[in-house]
Amino acid sequence: MAEKITFTPVSYTGWGSLQFLEQEVQRFNGRKILLVTDPFLHEMGLTKKVIEPLEALGLSIQIYSKVVPEPPLAVGEELVDFARRHESDLVIGLGGGSALDLAKLAGVLSVHEGNVKDYLNLTGTRSIDKKGLPTILIPTTSGTGSEVTNISVLSLESTKDVVTHDYLLADVAIVDPELTLTLPPKVTAATGVDALTHAIEAYISKNASPVSDALALKAIQLISQAIRTAVQDGTNKQARTDMSYGSYLAGLAFFNAGVAGVHALAYPLGGQFHIAHGDSNAVLLPYVMGYIRQSCEKRMKDIYDTMGFSSAHLSQVDASYKCIDELKRLVEDVGIPSSLKGFNITEEALEGLTEDATKQKRLLARSPMALERADIFTIYKAAYDSVIVEKRG
């Protein structure tokens, strides 16, 4: 079966790769540059690594630093208006997934008419029909993979929606693990499990291919074997490097194969309770995987082996169960609550979460097991009770 495989045109990876920023800006003849980042990075001075060498070239830099986690639609609208008013001709995103998603949005929609809401996947009435401004994305976390995807995620009143089109793909991704050294342990954990979830869901996706499989498995290996060290010792160069490469590869894997049930159920947690996306994925990962285990036993055995364990003396079924146990243990080891109760979510909230999760048809369609409303509620209840259950009948 023929497959379409898409990659960001140019990527720089590895320690010190930020050094290539100036030559890429010059390649696009950028003169009025919009830097999209968050206030924390700006206040701690990390933005200087981007601003100072570009100002030395005589370039004008406009900074938008109002990025917030799980950005609401209103922030997206404000940023696009900002880019239009300042007549930017090149966009740089520096930060976590929220900053990168918003940078992509600004780069494309600033050259389109209408509002951001007009282009939302679930409710929008307009279509993206032209390429936007040149965009360079520089992640400072090892998690979202946003630097190599064509999606911008926005929070709505009680859930999330996306703007998605291949024109949102960055022209250049610069993935420099040195920029992640100052990442706090809690954020390292959340973004790291987010990246691991990307790789796992890409590997079990109905749209998986030999190419996405290779990317996903290497990402699973790197992340699962480095994340505990990265959380415990953020200065460990090898752990930071492995997490950086793992996140990048996971992003490429899920961009081409897609994510599924974990993300579908995670979106309402972020929308309704403003739980960070990485935490939302992490708390649900073992419960979704446990519920759909029968539909992807062989692939879960592969994941178990790739995480550094051996299934040589185990049946496929037993290895799949052990994989779920290890995923749950990993989430707990990096300090993320292992139940919805740990995020102060009440049992009464499960119906509302289920209602919103059923709307994520784009994501649910990739699950190796069809997840109907009753299945989704059962998974949320399992995550609330901290008990792994699986599909029966």
CSV table of C-alpha atoms in Angstrom, one decimal, residues 39-386:
chain,number,residue,atom,x,y,z
A,39,PRO,CA,7.3,35.3,29.4
A,40,PHE,CA,9.3,32.9,31.4
A,41,LEU,CA,11.9,32.3,28.7
A,42,HIS,CA,12.0,36.0,28.0
A,43,GLU,CA,12.5,37.0,31.6
A,44,MET,CA,15.2,34.4,32.2
A,45,GLY,CA,17.2,35.7,29.2
A,46,LEU,CA,17.0,32.7,26.9
A,47,THR,CA,15.5,34.8,24.2
A,48,LYS,CA,18.9,36.7,24.0
A,49,LYS,CA,20.4,33.7,22.3
A,50,VAL,CA,18.0,34.3,19.4
A,51,ILE,CA,17.7,38.1,19.5
A,52,GLU,CA,21.3,39.3,19.9
A,53,PRO,CA,22.9,37.6,16.9
A,54,LEU,CA,20.0,38.7,14.7
A,55,GLU,CA,20.2,42.3,15.9
A,56,ALA,CA,23.9,42.2,15.1
A,57,LEU,CA,22.9,41.6,11.5
A,58,GLY,CA,20.8,44.7,11.6
A,59,LEU,CA,17.4,43.0,11.7
A,60,SER,CA,14.3,44.2,13.4
A,61,ILE,CA,12.9,41.9,16.1
A,62,GLN,CA,9.3,42.2,17.4
A,63,ILE,CA,8.7,40.0,20.4
A,64,TYR,CA,5.3,38.4,21.3
A,65,SER,CA,5.8,36.9,24.7
A,66,LYS,CA,2.2,36.4,25.9
A,67,VAL,CA,2.2,32.7,25.2
A,68,VAL,CA,0.5,30.6,27.9
A,69,PRO,CA,0.3,26.8,28.4
A,70,GLU,CA,-2.7,25.3,26.6
A,71,PRO,CA,-3.3,28.6,24.7
A,72,PRO,CA,-6.9,29.7,24.4
A,73,LEU,CA,-8.4,30.7,21.1
A,74,ALA,CA,-8.2,34.4,22.2
A,75,VAL,CA,-4.4,34.3,22.4
A,76,GLY,CA,-4.2,32.9,18.9
A,77,GLU,CA,-6.5,35.6,17.6
A,78,GLU,CA,-4.4,38.3,19.3
A,79,LEU,CA,-1.1,36.9,18.0
A,80,VAL,CA,-2.3,36.7,14.4
A,81,ASP,CA,-3.5,40.3,14.6
A,82,PHE,CA,-0.1,41.3,16.1
A,83,ALA,CA,1.7,39.7,13.2
A,84,ARG,CA,-0.5,41.5,10.7
A,85,ARG,CA,-0.1,44.9,12.3
A,86,HIS,CA,3.7,44.6,12.5
A,87,GLU,CA,3.9,43.4,8.9
A,88,SER,CA,6.3,40.6,9.9
A,89,ASP,CA,8.1,38.8,7.1
A,90,LEU,CA,9.5,35.8,9.1
A,91,VAL,CA,8.4,34.1,12.2
A,92,ILE,CA,10.5,32.3,14.8
A,93,GLY,CA,8.9,30.2,17.5
A,94,LEU,CA,11.0,29.6,20.7
A,95,GLY,CA,9.7,27.5,23.6
A,96,GLY,CA,7.5,24.6,24.3
A,97,GLY,CA,4.6,23.3,22.2
A,98,SER,CA,2.4,26.2,22.9
A,99,ALA,CA,4.9,28.8,21.6
A,100,LEU,CA,5.6,26.7,18.5
A,101,ASP,CA,2.0,26.0,17.7
A,102,LEU,CA,1.2,29.7,18.0
A,103,ALA,CA,4.2,30.6,15.8
A,104,LYS,CA,2.9,28.3,13.1
A,105,LEU,CA,-0.5,29.9,13.4
A,106,ALA,CA,0.9,33.4,13.1
A,107,GLY,CA,3.0,32.5,10.1
A,108,VAL,CA,0.1,31.1,8.0
A,109,LEU,CA,-3.0,32.9,9.1
A,110,SER,CA,-1.4,36.4,9.1
A,111,VAL,CA,-1.5,36.2,5.3
A,112,HIS,CA,-5.1,35.0,5.3
A,113,GLU,CA,-8.4,36.9,5.8
A,114,GLY,CA,-10.8,36.3,8.7
A,115,ASN,CA,-10.3,35.1,12.3
A,116,VAL,CA,-8.5,32.1,13.6
A,117,LYS,CA,-11.8,30.5,14.7
A,118,ASP,CA,-12.8,30.4,11.0
A,119,TYR,CA,-10.1,27.9,10.3
A,120,LEU,CA,-10.7,25.4,13.2
A,121,ASN,CA,-10.9,21.8,12.3
A,122,LEU,CA,-14.3,21.0,13.9
A,123,THR,CA,-16.2,24.2,13.3
A,124,GLY,CA,-14.3,26.4,10.9
A,125,THR,CA,-15.8,27.6,7.6
A,126,ARG,CA,-12.7,28.9,5.8
A,127,SER,CA,-9.8,26.9,4.2
A,128,ILE,CA,-6.1,27.6,4.2
A,129,ASP,CA,-5.2,28.2,0.5
A,130,LYS,CA,-1.7,29.8,0.5
A,131,LYS,CA,1.6,29.3,2.2
A,132,GLY,CA,2.4,31.8,4.9
A,133,LEU,CA,5.6,33.5,6.1
A,134,PRO,CA,8.9,31.6,6.4
A,135,THR,CA,8.8,29.9,9.9
A,136,ILE,CA,11.7,28.7,12.0
A,137,LEU,CA,10.8,26.6,15.1
A,138,ILE,CA,13.2,26.1,18.1
A,139,PRO,CA,11.9,23.8,20.9
A,140,THR,CA,13.1,24.4,24.4
A,141,THR,CA,11.4,21.2,25.7
A,142,SER,CA,11.7,17.6,24.7
A,143,GLY,CA,8.0,16.7,24.3
A,144,THR,CA,5.5,18.1,21.8
A,145,GLY,CA,7.2,17.5,18.5
A,146,SER,CA,5.4,20.6,17.3
A,147,GLU,CA,8.5,21.7,15.4
A,148,VAL,CA,7.9,19.0,12.8
A,149,THR,CA,4.1,18.8,12.6
A,150,ASN,CA,1.4,20.7,10.7
A,151,ILE,CA,-1.0,21.2,13.7
A,152,SER,CA,-1.7,24.1,16.0
A,153,VAL,CA,-3.7,23.2,19.1
A,154,LEU,CA,-6.0,25.7,20.8
A,155,SER,CA,-8.1,25.4,23.9
A,156,LEU,CA,-11.8,26.2,23.7
A,157,GLU,CA,-14.3,26.6,26.5
A,158,SER,CA,-14.4,23.0,27.5
A,159,THR,CA,-12.2,21.1,25.0
A,160,LYS,CA,-9.6,21.7,22.3
A,161,ASP,CA,-9.6,22.0,18.5
A,162,VAL,CA,-6.8,22.4,15.9
A,163,VAL,CA,-5.9,24.3,12.8
A,164,THR,CA,-4.2,21.9,10.5
A,165,HIS,CA,-2.7,22.1,7.0
A,166,ASP,CA,0.6,21.2,5.5
A,167,TYR,CA,1.3,24.9,5.1
A,168,LEU,CA,1.7,25.0,8.9
A,169,LEU,CA,4.8,22.9,8.5
A,170,ALA,CA,7.9,24.9,9.6
A,171,ASP,CA,10.5,25.7,6.9
A,172,VAL,CA,13.2,25.0,9.5
A,173,ALA,CA,13.4,23.1,12.8
A,174,ILE,CA,16.4,23.7,15.1
A,175,VAL,CA,16.4,21.0,17.8
A,176,ASP,CA,19.2,21.9,20.2
A,177,PRO,CA,19.2,19.8,23.5
A,178,GLU,CA,21.4,22.5,25.1
A,179,LEU,CA,18.3,24.7,25.3
A,180,THR,CA,16.6,22.2,27.5
A,181,LEU,CA,19.1,22.3,30.3
A,182,THR,CA,17.1,24.8,32.4
A,183,LEU,CA,13.8,22.8,32.0
A,184,PRO,CA,12.4,22.1,35.5
A,185,PRO,CA,11.9,18.5,36.6
A,186,LYS,CA,8.1,18.7,36.5
A,187,VAL,CA,8.1,20.0,32.9
A,188,THR,CA,10.8,17.6,31.9
A,189,ALA,CA,8.5,14.7,33.1
A,190,ALA,CA,5.3,16.0,31.5
A,191,THR,CA,6.8,16.8,28.2
A,192,GLY,CA,8.9,13.7,28.1
A,193,VAL,CA,5.9,11.4,28.7
A,194,ASP,CA,4.0,13.4,26.1
A,195,ALA,CA,6.7,12.5,23.6
A,196,LEU,CA,6.7,8.9,24.7
A,197,THR,CA,2.9,8.9,24.1
A,198,HIS,CA,3.4,10.3,20.6
A,199,ALA,CA,5.7,7.4,19.8
A,200,ILE,CA,3.6,4.7,21.3
A,201,GLU,CA,0.3,5.9,19.7
A,202,ALA,CA,2.1,6.3,16.3
A,203,TYR,CA,3.3,2.7,16.6
A,204,ILE,CA,-0.1,1.3,17.3
A,205,SER,CA,-2.0,3.6,15.0
A,206,LYS,CA,-4.1,2.2,12.2
A,207,ASN,CA,-2.1,4.5,9.9
A,208,ALA,CA,1.3,3.2,10.9
A,209,SER,CA,3.8,2.3,8.2
A,210,PRO,CA,7.3,0.8,8.2
A,211,VAL,CA,8.7,4.4,8.1
A,212,SER,CA,6.7,5.6,11.1
A,213,ASP,CA,7.4,2.3,12.9
A,214,ALA,CA,11.1,2.8,12.7
A,215,LEU,CA,10.9,6.4,13.9
A,216,ALA,CA,8.5,5.5,16.8
A,217,LEU,CA,10.5,2.5,18.1
A,218,LYS,CA,13.8,4.5,18.2
A,219,ALA,CA,11.9,7.3,20.0
A,220,ILE,CA,10.5,4.9,22.5
A,221,GLN,CA,13.9,3.4,23.2
A,222,LEU,CA,15.6,6.8,23.7
A,223,ILE,CA,12.9,8.4,25.8
A,224,SER,CA,12.0,5.4,28.1
A,225,GLN,CA,15.7,4.9,28.9
A,226,ALA,CA,16.6,8.5,29.5
A,227,ILE,CA,13.6,10.2,31.0
A,228,ARG,CA,14.2,9.2,34.7
A,229,THR,CA,17.7,10.5,34.5
A,230,ALA,CA,16.6,13.7,32.8
A,231,VAL,CA,14.1,14.3,35.5
A,232,GLN,CA,16.4,13.6,38.4
A,233,ASP,CA,19.5,15.3,36.9
A,234,GLY,CA,18.6,18.0,34.4
A,235,THR,CA,22.3,18.8,33.8
A,236,ASN,CA,23.0,15.3,32.4
A,237,LYS,CA,24.1,16.0,28.8
A,238,GLN,CA,23.5,12.5,27.5
A,239,ALA,CA,20.0,12.2,29.0
A,240,ARG,CA,19.1,15.7,27.6
A,241,THR,CA,20.4,14.7,24.2
A,242,ASP,CA,18.6,11.4,24.1
A,243,MET,CA,15.3,13.1,25.2
A,244,SER,CA,15.8,15.8,22.5
A,245,TYR,CA,16.3,13.3,19.7
A,246,GLY,CA,13.6,11.0,21.1
A,247,SER,CA,11.0,13.9,21.1
A,248,TYR,CA,12.1,14.9,17.5
A,249,LEU,CA,11.7,11.3,16.2
A,250,ALA,CA,8.4,10.9,18.0
A,251,GLY,CA,7.1,14.0,16.4
A,252,LEU,CA,8.0,12.7,12.9
A,253,ALA,CA,6.4,9.4,13.8
A,254,PHE,CA,3.1,10.8,14.9
A,255,PHE,CA,2.9,13.4,12.3
A,256,ASN,CA,3.0,10.6,9.7
A,257,ALA,CA,1.0,8.0,11.5
A,258,GLY,CA,-1.2,10.0,13.9
A,259,VAL,CA,-2.1,9.7,17.5
A,260,ALA,CA,-5.3,8.2,18.8
A,261,GLY,CA,-7.3,7.4,21.9
A,262,VAL,CA,-4.9,8.8,24.6
A,263,HIS,CA,-4.9,12.2,22.9
A,264,ALA,CA,-8.6,12.1,22.3
A,265,LEU,CA,-9.3,11.6,26.0
A,266,ALA,CA,-6.5,14.0,27.0
A,267,TYR,CA,-7.9,17.0,25.1
A,268,PRO,CA,-10.9,17.4,27.4
A,269,LEU,CA,-8.7,17.2,30.5
A,270,GLY,CA,-6.8,20.2,29.2
A,271,GLY,CA,-9.9,22.0,28.0
A,272,GLN,CA,-12.1,21.6,31.1
A,273,PHE,CA,-9.5,21.5,33.9
A,274,HIS,CA,-6.5,23.2,32.3
A,275,ILE,CA,-4.2,20.3,33.0
A,276,ALA,CA,-1.0,20.5,31.0
A,277,HIS,CA,-1.1,18.4,27.9
A,278,GLY,CA,1.8,16.2,28.9
A,279,ASP,CA,0.2,15.5,32.2
A,280,SER,CA,-3.1,14.7,30.6
A,281,ASN,CA,-1.5,12.2,28.3
A,282,ALA,CA,0.6,10.7,31.0
A,283,VAL,CA,-2.3,10.0,33.4
A,284,LEU,CA,-4.3,8.4,30.7
A,285,LEU,CA,-1.6,6.4,28.9
A,286,PRO,CA,-1.6,3.1,30.9
A,287,TYR,CA,-5.4,3.1,31.1
A,288,VAL,CA,-6.1,3.6,27.4
A,289,MET,CA,-3.4,1.1,26.5
A,290,GLY,CA,-4.7,-1.4,29.0
A,291,TYR,CA,-8.2,-1.1,27.7
A,292,ILE,CA,-7.2,-1.7,24.0
A,293,ARG,CA,-4.5,-4.2,24.8
A,294,GLN,CA,-6.2,-7.1,22.8
A,295,SER,CA,-6.2,-5.1,19.6
A,296,CYS,CA,-2.4,-4.5,19.6
A,297,GLU,CA,-0.8,-7.3,21.7
A,298,LYS,CA,2.1,-7.9,19.3
A,299,ARG,CA,2.9,-4.2,19.1
A,300,MET,CA,2.8,-3.8,22.9
A,301,LYS,CA,5.2,-6.7,23.1
A,302,ASP,CA,7.5,-4.8,20.8
A,303,ILE,CA,7.2,-1.7,22.9
A,304,TYR,CA,8.1,-3.7,26.0
A,305,ASP,CA,11.2,-5.0,24.4
A,306,THR,CA,12.2,-1.6,23.0
A,307,MET,CA,11.9,-0.1,26.5
A,308,GLY,CA,14.8,-2.3,27.5
A,309,PHE,CA,13.1,-5.4,28.9
A,310,SER,CA,13.1,-8.9,27.5
A,311,SER,CA,10.1,-10.9,26.5
A,312,ALA,CA,12.1,-13.9,25.3
A,313,HIS,CA,10.5,-16.2,27.9
A,314,LEU,CA,7.1,-14.6,27.9
A,315,SER,CA,4.0,-15.2,25.7
A,316,GLN,CA,2.8,-12.3,23.6
A,317,VAL,CA,-0.1,-11.9,26.0
A,318,ASP,CA,2.0,-11.8,29.1
A,319,ALA,CA,4.5,-9.3,27.5
A,320,SER,CA,1.6,-7.0,26.6
A,321,TYR,CA,0.4,-7.0,30.2
A,322,LYS,CA,4.0,-6.3,31.4
A,323,CYS,CA,4.2,-3.4,29.0
A,324,ILE,CA,1.2,-1.8,30.6
A,325,ASP,CA,2.7,-2.3,34.1
A,326,GLU,CA,5.9,-0.7,33.0
A,327,LEU,CA,4.2,2.3,31.4
A,328,LYS,CA,2.3,2.9,34.7
A,329,ARG,CA,5.5,2.6,36.7
A,330,LEU,CA,7.3,5.0,34.5
A,331,VAL,CA,4.6,7.7,34.9
A,332,GLU,CA,4.8,7.2,38.7
A,333,ASP,CA,8.6,7.2,38.7
A,334,VAL,CA,8.8,10.7,37.1
A,335,GLY,CA,6.4,12.1,39.6
A,336,ILE,CA,3.1,12.5,37.6
A,337,PRO,CA,-0.1,11.5,39.4
A,338,SER,CA,-1.3,8.1,38.3
A,339,SER,CA,-5.0,8.7,38.6
A,340,LEU,CA,-7.5,11.5,37.8
A,341,LYS,CA,-8.0,11.9,41.6
A,342,GLY,CA,-4.4,13.1,41.7
A,343,PHE,CA,-5.5,16.1,39.6
A,344,ASN,CA,-8.5,16.8,41.9
A,345,ILE,CA,-11.0,15.6,39.3
A,346,THR,CA,-14.3,14.4,40.7
A,347,GLU,CA,-16.2,11.3,39.6
A,348,GLU,CA,-19.1,13.6,38.6
A,349,ALA,CA,-16.9,15.2,35.9
A,350,LEU,CA,-16.5,11.9,34.0
A,351,GLU,CA,-19.7,12.3,32.0
A,352,GLY,CA,-18.7,15.7,30.8
A,353,LEU,CA,-15.2,14.5,29.9
A,354,THR,CA,-16.7,11.6,28.0
A,355,GLU,CA,-19.1,13.9,26.0
A,356,ASP,CA,-16.2,16.1,24.8
A,357,ALA,CA,-13.9,13.1,24.1
A,358,THR,CA,-16.5,11.6,21.7
A,359,LYS,CA,-16.1,14.7,19.5
A,360,GLN,CA,-12.5,14.0,18.8
A,361,LYS,CA,-13.3,11.8,15.8
A,362,ARG,CA,-10.1,12.7,13.9
A,363,LEU,CA,-8.1,11.1,16.7
A,364,LEU,CA,-10.4,8.2,17.6
A,365,ALA,CA,-10.4,7.0,14.0
A,366,ARG,CA,-6.8,6.0,14.3
A,367,SER,CA,-7.3,3.7,17.3
A,368,PRO,CA,-6.7,0.0,16.6
A,369,MET,CA,-9.8,-0.6,18.7
A,370,ALA,CA,-13.0,1.3,18.0
A,371,LEU,CA,-13.8,3.4,21.1
A,372,GLU,CA,-17.5,4.3,21.5
A,373,ARG,CA,-19.0,6.5,24.2
A,374,ALA,CA,-19.3,3.6,26.7
A,375,ASP,CA,-15.7,2.6,26.2
A,376,ILE,CA,-14.5,6.1,26.7
A,377,PHE,CA,-16.4,6.5,30.0
A,378,THR,CA,-15.0,3.1,31.2
A,379,ILE,CA,-11.5,4.3,30.5
A,380,TYR,CA,-12.0,7.6,32.4
A,381,LYS,CA,-13.5,5.6,35.3
A,382,ALA,CA,-10.5,3.3,35.3
A,383,ALA,CA,-8.2,6.3,35.4
A,384,TYR,CA,-10.3,7.8,38.2
A,385,ASP,CA,-10.1,4.5,40.2
A,386,SER,CA,-6.5,3.8,39.3
